[in-house]
JSON list of C-alpha atoms in Angstrom, two decimals:
[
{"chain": "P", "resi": 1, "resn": "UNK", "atom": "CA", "xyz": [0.89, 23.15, 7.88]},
{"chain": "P", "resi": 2, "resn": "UNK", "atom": "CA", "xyz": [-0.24, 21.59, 4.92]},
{"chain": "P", "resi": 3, "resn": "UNK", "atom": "CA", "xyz": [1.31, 18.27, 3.70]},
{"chain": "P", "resi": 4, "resn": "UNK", "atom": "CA", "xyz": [4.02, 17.10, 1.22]},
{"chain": "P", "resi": 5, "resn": "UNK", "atom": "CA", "xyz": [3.19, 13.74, -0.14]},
{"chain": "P", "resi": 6, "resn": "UNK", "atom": "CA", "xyz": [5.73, 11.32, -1.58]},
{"chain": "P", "resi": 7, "resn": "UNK", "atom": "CA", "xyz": [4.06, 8.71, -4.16]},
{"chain": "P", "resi": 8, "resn": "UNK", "atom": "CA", "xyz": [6.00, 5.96, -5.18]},
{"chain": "P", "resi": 9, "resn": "UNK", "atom": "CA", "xyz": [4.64, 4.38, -8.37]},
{"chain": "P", "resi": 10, "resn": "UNK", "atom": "CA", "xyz": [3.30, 7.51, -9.35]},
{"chain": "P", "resi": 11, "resn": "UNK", "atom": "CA", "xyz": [4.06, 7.45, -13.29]},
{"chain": "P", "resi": 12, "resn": "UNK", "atom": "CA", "xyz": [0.48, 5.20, -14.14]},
{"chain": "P", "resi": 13, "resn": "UNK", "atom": "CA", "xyz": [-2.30, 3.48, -12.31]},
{"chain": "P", "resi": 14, "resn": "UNK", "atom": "CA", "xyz": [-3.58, 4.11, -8.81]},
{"chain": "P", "resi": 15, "resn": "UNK", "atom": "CA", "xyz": [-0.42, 5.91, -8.04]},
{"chain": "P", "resi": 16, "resn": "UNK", "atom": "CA", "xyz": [-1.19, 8.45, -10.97]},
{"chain": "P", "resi": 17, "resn": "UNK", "atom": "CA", "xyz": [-4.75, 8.87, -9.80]},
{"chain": "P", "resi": 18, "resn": "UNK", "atom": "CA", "xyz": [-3.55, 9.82, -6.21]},
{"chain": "P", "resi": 19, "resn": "UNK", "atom": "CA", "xyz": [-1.00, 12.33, -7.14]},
{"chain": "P", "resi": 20, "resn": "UNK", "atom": "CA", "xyz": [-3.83, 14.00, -9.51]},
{"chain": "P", "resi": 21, "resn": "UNK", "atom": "CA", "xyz": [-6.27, 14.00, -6.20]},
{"chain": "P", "resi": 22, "resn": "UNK", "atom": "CA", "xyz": [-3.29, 15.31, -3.70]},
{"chain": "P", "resi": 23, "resn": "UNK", "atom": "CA", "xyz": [-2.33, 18.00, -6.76]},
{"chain": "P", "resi": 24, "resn": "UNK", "atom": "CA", "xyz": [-6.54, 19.13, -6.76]},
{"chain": "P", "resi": 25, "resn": "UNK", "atom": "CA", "xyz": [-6.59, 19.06, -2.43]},
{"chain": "P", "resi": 26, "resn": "UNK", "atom": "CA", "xyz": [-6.14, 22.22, -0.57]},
{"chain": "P", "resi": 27, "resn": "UNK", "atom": "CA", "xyz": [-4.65, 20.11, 2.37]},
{"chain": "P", "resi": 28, "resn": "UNK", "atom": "CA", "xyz": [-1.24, 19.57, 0.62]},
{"chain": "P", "resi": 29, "resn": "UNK", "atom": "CA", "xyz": [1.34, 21.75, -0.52]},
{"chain": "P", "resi": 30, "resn": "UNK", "atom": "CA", "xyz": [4.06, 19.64, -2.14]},
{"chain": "P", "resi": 31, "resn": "UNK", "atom": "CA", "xyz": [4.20, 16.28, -4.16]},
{"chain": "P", "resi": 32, "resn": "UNK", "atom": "CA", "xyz": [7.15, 14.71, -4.74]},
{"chain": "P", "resi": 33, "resn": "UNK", "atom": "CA", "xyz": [5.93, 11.87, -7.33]},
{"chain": "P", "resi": 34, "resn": "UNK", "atom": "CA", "xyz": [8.76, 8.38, -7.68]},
{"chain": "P", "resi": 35, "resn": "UNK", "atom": "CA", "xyz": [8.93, 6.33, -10.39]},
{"chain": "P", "resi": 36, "resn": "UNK", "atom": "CA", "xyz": [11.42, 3.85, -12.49]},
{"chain": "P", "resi": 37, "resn": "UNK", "atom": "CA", "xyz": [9.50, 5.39, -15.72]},
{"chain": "P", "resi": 38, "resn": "UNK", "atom": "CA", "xyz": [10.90, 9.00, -16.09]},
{"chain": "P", "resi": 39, "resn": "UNK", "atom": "CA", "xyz": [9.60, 9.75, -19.37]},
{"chain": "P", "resi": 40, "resn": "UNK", "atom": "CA", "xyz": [5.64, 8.97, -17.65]},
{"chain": "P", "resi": 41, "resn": "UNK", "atom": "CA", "xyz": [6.92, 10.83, -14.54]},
{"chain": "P", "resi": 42, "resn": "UNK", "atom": "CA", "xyz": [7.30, 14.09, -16.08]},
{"chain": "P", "resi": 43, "resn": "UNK", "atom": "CA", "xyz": [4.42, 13.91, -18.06]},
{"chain": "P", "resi": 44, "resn": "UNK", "atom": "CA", "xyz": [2.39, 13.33, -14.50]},
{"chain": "P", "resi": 45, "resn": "UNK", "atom": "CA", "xyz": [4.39, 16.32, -13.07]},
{"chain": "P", "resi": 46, "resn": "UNK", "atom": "CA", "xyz": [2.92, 18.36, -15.67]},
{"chain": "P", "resi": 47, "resn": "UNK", "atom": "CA", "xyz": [-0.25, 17.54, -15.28]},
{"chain": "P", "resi": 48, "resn": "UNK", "atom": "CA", "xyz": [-0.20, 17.84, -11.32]},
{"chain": "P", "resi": 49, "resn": "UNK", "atom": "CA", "xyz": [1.20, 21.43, -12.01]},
{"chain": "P", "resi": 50, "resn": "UNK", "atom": "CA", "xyz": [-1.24, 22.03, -14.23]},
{"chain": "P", "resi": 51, "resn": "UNK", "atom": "CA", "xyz": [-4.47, 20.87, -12.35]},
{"chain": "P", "resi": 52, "resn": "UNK", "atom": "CA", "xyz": [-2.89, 22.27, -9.01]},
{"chain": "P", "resi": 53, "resn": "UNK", "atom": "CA", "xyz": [-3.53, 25.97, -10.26]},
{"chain": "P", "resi": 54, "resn": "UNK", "atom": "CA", "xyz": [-7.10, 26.00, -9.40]},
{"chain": "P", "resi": 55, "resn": "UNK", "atom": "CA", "xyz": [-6.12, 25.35, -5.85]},
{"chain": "P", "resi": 56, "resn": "UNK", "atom": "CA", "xyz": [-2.91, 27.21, -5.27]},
{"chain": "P", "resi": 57, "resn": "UNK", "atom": "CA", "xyz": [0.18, 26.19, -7.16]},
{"chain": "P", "resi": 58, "resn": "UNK", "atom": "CA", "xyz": [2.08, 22.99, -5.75]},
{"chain": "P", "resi": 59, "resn": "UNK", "atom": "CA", "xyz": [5.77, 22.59, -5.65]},
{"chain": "P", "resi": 60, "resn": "UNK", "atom": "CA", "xyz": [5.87, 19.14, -7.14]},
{"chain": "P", "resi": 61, "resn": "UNK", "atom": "CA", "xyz": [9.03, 17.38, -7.81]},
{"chain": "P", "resi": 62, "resn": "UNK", "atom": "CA", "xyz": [9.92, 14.17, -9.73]},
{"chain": "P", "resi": 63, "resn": "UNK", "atom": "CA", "xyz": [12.63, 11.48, -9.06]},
{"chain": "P", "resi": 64, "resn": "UNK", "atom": "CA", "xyz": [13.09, 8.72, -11.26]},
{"chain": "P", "resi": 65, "resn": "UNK", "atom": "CA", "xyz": [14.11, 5.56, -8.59]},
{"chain": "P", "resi": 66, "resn": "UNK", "atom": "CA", "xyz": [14.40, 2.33, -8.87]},
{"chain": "P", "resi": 67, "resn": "UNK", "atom": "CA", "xyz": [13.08, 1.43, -5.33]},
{"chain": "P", "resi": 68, "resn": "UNK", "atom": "CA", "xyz": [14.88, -2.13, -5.71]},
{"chain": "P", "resi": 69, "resn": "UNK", "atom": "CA", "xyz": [18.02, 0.15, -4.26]},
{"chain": "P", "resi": 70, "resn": "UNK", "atom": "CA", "xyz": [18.49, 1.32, -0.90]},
{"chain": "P", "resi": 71, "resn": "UNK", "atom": "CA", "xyz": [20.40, 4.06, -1.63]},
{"chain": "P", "resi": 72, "resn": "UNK", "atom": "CA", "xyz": [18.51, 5.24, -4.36]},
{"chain": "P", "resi": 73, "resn": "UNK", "atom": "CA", "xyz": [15.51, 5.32, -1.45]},
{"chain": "P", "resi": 74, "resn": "UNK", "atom": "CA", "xyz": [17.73, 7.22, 0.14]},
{"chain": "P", "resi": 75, "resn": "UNK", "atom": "CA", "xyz": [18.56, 9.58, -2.85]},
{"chain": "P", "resi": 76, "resn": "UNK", "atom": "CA", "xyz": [14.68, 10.08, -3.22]},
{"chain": "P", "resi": 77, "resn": "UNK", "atom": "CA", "xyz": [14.37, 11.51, 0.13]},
{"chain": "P", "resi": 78, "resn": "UNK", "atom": "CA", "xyz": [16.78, 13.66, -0.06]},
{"chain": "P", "resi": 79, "resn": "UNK", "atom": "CA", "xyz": [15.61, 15.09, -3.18]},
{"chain": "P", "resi": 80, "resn": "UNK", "atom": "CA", "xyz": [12.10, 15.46, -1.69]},
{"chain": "P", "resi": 81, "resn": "UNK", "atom": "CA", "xyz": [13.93, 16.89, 1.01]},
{"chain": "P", "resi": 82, "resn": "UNK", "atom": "CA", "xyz": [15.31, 19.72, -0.99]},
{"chain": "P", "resi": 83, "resn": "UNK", "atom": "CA", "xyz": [13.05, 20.68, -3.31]},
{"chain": "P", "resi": 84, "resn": "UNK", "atom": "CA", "xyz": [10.12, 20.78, -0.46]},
{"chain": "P", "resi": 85, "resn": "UNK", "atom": "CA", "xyz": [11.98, 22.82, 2.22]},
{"chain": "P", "resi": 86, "resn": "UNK", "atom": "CA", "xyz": [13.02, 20.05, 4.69]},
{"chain": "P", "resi": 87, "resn": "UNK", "atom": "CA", "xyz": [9.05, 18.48, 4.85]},
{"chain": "P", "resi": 88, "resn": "UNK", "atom": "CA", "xyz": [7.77, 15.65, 3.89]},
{"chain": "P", "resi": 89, "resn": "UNK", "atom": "CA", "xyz": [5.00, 14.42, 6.14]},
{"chain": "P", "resi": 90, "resn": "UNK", "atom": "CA", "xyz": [2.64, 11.86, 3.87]},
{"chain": "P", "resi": 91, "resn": "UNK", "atom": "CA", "xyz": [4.73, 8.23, 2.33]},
{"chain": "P", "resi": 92, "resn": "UNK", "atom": "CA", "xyz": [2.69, 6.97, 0.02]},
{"chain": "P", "resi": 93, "resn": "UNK", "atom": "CA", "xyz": [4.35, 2.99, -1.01]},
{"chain": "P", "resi": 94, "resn": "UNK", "atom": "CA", "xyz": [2.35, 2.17, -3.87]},
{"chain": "P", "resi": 95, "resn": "UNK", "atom": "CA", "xyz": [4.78, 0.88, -6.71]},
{"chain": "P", "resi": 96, "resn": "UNK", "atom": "CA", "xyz": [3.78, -2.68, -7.11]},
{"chain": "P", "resi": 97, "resn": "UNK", "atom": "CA", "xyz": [3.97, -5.38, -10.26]},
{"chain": "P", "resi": 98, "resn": "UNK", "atom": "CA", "xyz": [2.65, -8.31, -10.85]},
{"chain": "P", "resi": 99, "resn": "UNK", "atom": "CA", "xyz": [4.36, -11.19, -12.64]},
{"chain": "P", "resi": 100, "resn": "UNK", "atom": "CA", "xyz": [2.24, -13.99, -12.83]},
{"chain": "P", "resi": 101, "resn": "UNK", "atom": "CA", "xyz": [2.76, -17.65, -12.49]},
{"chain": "P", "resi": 102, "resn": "UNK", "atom": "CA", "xyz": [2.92, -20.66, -10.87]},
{"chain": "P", "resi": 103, "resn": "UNK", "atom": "CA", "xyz": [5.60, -21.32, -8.00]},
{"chain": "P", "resi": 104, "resn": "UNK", "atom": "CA", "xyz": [7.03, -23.80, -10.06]},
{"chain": "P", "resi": 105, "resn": "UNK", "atom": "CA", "xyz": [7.50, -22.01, -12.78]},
{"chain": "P", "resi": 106, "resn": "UNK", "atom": "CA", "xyz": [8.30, -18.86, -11.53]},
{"chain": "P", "resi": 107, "resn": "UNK", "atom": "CA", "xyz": [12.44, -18.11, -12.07]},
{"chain": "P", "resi": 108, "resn": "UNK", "atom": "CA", "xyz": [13.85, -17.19, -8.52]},
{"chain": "P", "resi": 109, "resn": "UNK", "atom": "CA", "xyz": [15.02, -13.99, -10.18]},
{"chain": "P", "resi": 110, "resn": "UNK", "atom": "CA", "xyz": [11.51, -13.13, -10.75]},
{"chain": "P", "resi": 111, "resn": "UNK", "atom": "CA", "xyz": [9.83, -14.23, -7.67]},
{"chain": "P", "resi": 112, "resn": "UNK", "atom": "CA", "xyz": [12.91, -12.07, -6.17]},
{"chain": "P", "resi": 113, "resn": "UNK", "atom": "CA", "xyz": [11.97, -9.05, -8.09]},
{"chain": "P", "resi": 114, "resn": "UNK", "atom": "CA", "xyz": [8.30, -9.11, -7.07]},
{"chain": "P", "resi": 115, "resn": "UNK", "atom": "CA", "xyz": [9.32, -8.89, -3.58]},
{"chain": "P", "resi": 116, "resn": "UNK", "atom": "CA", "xyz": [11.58, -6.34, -3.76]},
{"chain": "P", "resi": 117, "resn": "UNK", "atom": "CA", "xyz": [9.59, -3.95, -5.36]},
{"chain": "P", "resi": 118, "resn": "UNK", "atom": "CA", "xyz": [6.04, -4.69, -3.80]},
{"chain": "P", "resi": 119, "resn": "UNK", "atom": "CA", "xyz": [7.15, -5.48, -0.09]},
{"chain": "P", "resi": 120, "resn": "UNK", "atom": "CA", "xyz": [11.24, -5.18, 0.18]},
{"chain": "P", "resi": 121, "resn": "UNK", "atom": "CA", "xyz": [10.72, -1.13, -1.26]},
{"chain": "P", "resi": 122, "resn": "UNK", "atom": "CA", "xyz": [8.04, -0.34, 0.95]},
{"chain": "P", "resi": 123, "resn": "UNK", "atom": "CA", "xyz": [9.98, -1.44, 4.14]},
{"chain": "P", "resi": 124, "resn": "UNK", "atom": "CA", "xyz": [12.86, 0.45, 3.22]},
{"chain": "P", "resi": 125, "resn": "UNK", "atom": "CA", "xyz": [11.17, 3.07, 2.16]},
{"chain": "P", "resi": 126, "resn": "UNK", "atom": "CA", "xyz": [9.36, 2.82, 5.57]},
{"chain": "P", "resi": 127, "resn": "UNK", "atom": "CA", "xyz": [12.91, 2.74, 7.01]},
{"chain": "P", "resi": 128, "resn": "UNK", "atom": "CA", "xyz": [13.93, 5.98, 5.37]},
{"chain": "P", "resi": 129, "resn": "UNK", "atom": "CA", "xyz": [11.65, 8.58, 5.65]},
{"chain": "P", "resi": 130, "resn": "UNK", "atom": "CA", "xyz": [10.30, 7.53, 9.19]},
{"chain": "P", "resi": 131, "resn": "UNK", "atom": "CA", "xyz": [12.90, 9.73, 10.97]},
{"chain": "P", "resi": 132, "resn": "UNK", "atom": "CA", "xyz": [11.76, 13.09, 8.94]},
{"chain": "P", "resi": 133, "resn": "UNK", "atom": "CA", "xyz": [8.17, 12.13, 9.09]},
{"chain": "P", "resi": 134, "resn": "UNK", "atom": "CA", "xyz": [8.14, 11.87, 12.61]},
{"chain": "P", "resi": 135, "resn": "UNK", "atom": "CA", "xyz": [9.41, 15.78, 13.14]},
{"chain": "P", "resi": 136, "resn": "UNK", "atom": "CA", "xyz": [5.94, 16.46, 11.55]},
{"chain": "P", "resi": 137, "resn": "UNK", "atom": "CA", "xyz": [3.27, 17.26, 13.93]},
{"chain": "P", "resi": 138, "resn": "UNK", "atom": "CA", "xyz": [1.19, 15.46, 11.85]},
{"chain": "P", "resi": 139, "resn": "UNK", "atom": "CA", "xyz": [2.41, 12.33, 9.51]},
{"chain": "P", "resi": 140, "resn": "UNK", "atom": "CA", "xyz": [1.07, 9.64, 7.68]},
{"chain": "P", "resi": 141, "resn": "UNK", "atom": "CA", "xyz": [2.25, 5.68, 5.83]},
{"chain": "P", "resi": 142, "resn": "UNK", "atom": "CA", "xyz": [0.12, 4.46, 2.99]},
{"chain": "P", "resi": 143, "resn": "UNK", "atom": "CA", "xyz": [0.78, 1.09, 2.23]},
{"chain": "P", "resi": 144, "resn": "UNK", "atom": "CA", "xyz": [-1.13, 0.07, -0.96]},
{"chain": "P", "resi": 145, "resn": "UNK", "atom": "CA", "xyz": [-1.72, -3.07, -1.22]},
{"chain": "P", "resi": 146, "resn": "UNK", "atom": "CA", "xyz": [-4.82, -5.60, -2.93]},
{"chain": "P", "resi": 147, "resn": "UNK", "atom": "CA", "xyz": [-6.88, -8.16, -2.13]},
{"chain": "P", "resi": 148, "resn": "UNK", "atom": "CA", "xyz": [-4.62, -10.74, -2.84]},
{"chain": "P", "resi": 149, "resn": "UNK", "atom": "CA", "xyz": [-2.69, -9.48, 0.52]},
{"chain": "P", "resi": 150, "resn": "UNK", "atom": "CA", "xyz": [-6.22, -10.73, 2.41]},
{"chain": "P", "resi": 151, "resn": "UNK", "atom": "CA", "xyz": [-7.71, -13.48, 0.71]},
{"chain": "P", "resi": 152, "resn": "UNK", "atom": "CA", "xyz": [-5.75, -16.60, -1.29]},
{"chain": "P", "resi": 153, "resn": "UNK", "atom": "CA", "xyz": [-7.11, -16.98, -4.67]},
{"chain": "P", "resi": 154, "resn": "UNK", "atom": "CA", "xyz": [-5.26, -20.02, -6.16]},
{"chain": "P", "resi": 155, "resn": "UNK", "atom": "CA", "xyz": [-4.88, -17.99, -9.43]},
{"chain": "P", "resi": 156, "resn": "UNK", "atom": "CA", "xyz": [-1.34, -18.73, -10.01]},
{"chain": "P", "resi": 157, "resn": "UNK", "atom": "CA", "xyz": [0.27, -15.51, -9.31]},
{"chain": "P", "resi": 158, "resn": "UNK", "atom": "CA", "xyz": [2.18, -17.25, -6.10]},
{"chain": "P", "resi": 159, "resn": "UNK", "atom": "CA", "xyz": [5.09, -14.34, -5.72]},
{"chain": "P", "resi": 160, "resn": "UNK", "atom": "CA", "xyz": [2.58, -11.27, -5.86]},
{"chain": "P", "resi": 161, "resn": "UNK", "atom": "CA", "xyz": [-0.39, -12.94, -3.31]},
{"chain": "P", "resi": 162, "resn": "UNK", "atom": "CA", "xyz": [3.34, -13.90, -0.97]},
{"chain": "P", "resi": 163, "resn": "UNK", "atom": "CA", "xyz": [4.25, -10.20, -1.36]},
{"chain": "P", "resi": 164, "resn": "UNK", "atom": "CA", "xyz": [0.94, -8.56, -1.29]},
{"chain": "P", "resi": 165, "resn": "UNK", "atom": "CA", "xyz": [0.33, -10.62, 2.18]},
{"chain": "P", "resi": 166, "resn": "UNK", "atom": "CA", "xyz": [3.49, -9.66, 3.41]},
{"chain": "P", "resi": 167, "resn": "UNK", "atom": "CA", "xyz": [2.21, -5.77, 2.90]},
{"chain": "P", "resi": 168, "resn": "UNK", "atom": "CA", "xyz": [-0.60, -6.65, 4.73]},
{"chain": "P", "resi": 169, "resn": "UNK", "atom": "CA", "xyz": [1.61, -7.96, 7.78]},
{"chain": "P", "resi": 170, "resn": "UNK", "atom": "CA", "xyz": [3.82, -5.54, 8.11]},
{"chain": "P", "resi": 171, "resn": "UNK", "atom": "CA", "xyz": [0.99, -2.52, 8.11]}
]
C-alpha cells in the first residue's frame, strides 16, 4: 500500500517543501501535515490538495499541535488516525527553532524550549506513533536534523547545536 506521511513542522521551511514533494509522489496516499501555525497550515493543505491532483488526489489532513505537549502528540495521532483510515506508516520530526545565544545568556526557559521542541517532540513523537507504524509492512522515522547535530561551530547558538546533537544520538 502506499504511504501516509505525518510532517511535523510542516507550515514553512523544509517541512513545507517535503509535504509539497510527498503531495506530487505516486508512492503516498495521505499527508497529515502538524504545525503550531494553523493559519500557514491550511494554506499548505491547500496547496498539497491542489498539486496532488496531477497524481491522484491525496487525503491530506491538518492538525495544529504544539509538540511541546504530550498529549497533544497524542491528539495528533489520533487525528491522523482518523482521517487516514487507521494508517500512518512515514513520521516525519522536522519542527525545529533556533534561538540563538550564548550559554550564558541564554534564559533557562529558552534553552528549555529549544529542547523541547527540536529533540524532547521528536522522542515523544517517536514514542507515539511507533506502535501504529510498526503494524505497517513497511514504515519509516525521519529525524531532521542539521549540521550543527555533527560538527561544533562555536557560533553561539549553545541550546540548538545541544539539541541538534542530541537528534543526532538518538537516530
Amino acid at each position: 500500500p502506499k504511504h501516509v506521511v505525518a510532517i511535523t513542522g510542516a507550515a514553512s521551511g523544509i517541512g513545507r517543501a517535503i509535504a509539497l514533494e510527498c503531495a506530487k509522489s505516486t508512492w503516498c496516499s495521505g499527508l497529515a501535515l502538524a504545525d503550531i501555525n494553523n493559519e500557514a497550515l491550511l494554506h499548505v493543505q491547500e496547496l498539497c490538495e491542489s498539486v496532488s491532483k496531477e497524481t491522484g488526489s491525496k487525503t491530506v489532513s491538518s492538525h495544529c499541535v504544539n509538540i511541546r505537549y504530550p498529549e497533544e502528540i497524542e491528539q495528533f495521532l489520533a487525528e491522523t488516525l482518523l482521517a487516514h483510515r487507521n494508517r500512518c506508516s512515514v513520521l516525519i520530526n522536522n519542527a525545529g527553532v533556533v534561538i540563538p545565544g550564548p550559554f550564558l545568556e541564554t534564559p533557562k526557559a529558552t534553552f528549555d524550549l529549544v529542547m523541547d521542541i527540536n529533540l524532547s517532540a521528536a522522542i515523544n513523537l517517536t514514542r507515539v506513533f511507533l506502535p501504529t507504524l510498526r503494524q505497517e509492512t513497511k514504515a519509516h522515522i525521519v529525524n531532521i536534523s542539521s549540521m550543527y547535530g555533527l560538527l561544533p561551530t562555536g557560533n553561539g547558538s549553545v541550546a540548538y547545536h545541544t539539541s541538534k546533537f542530541g537528534l543526532a544520538g538518538f537516530t
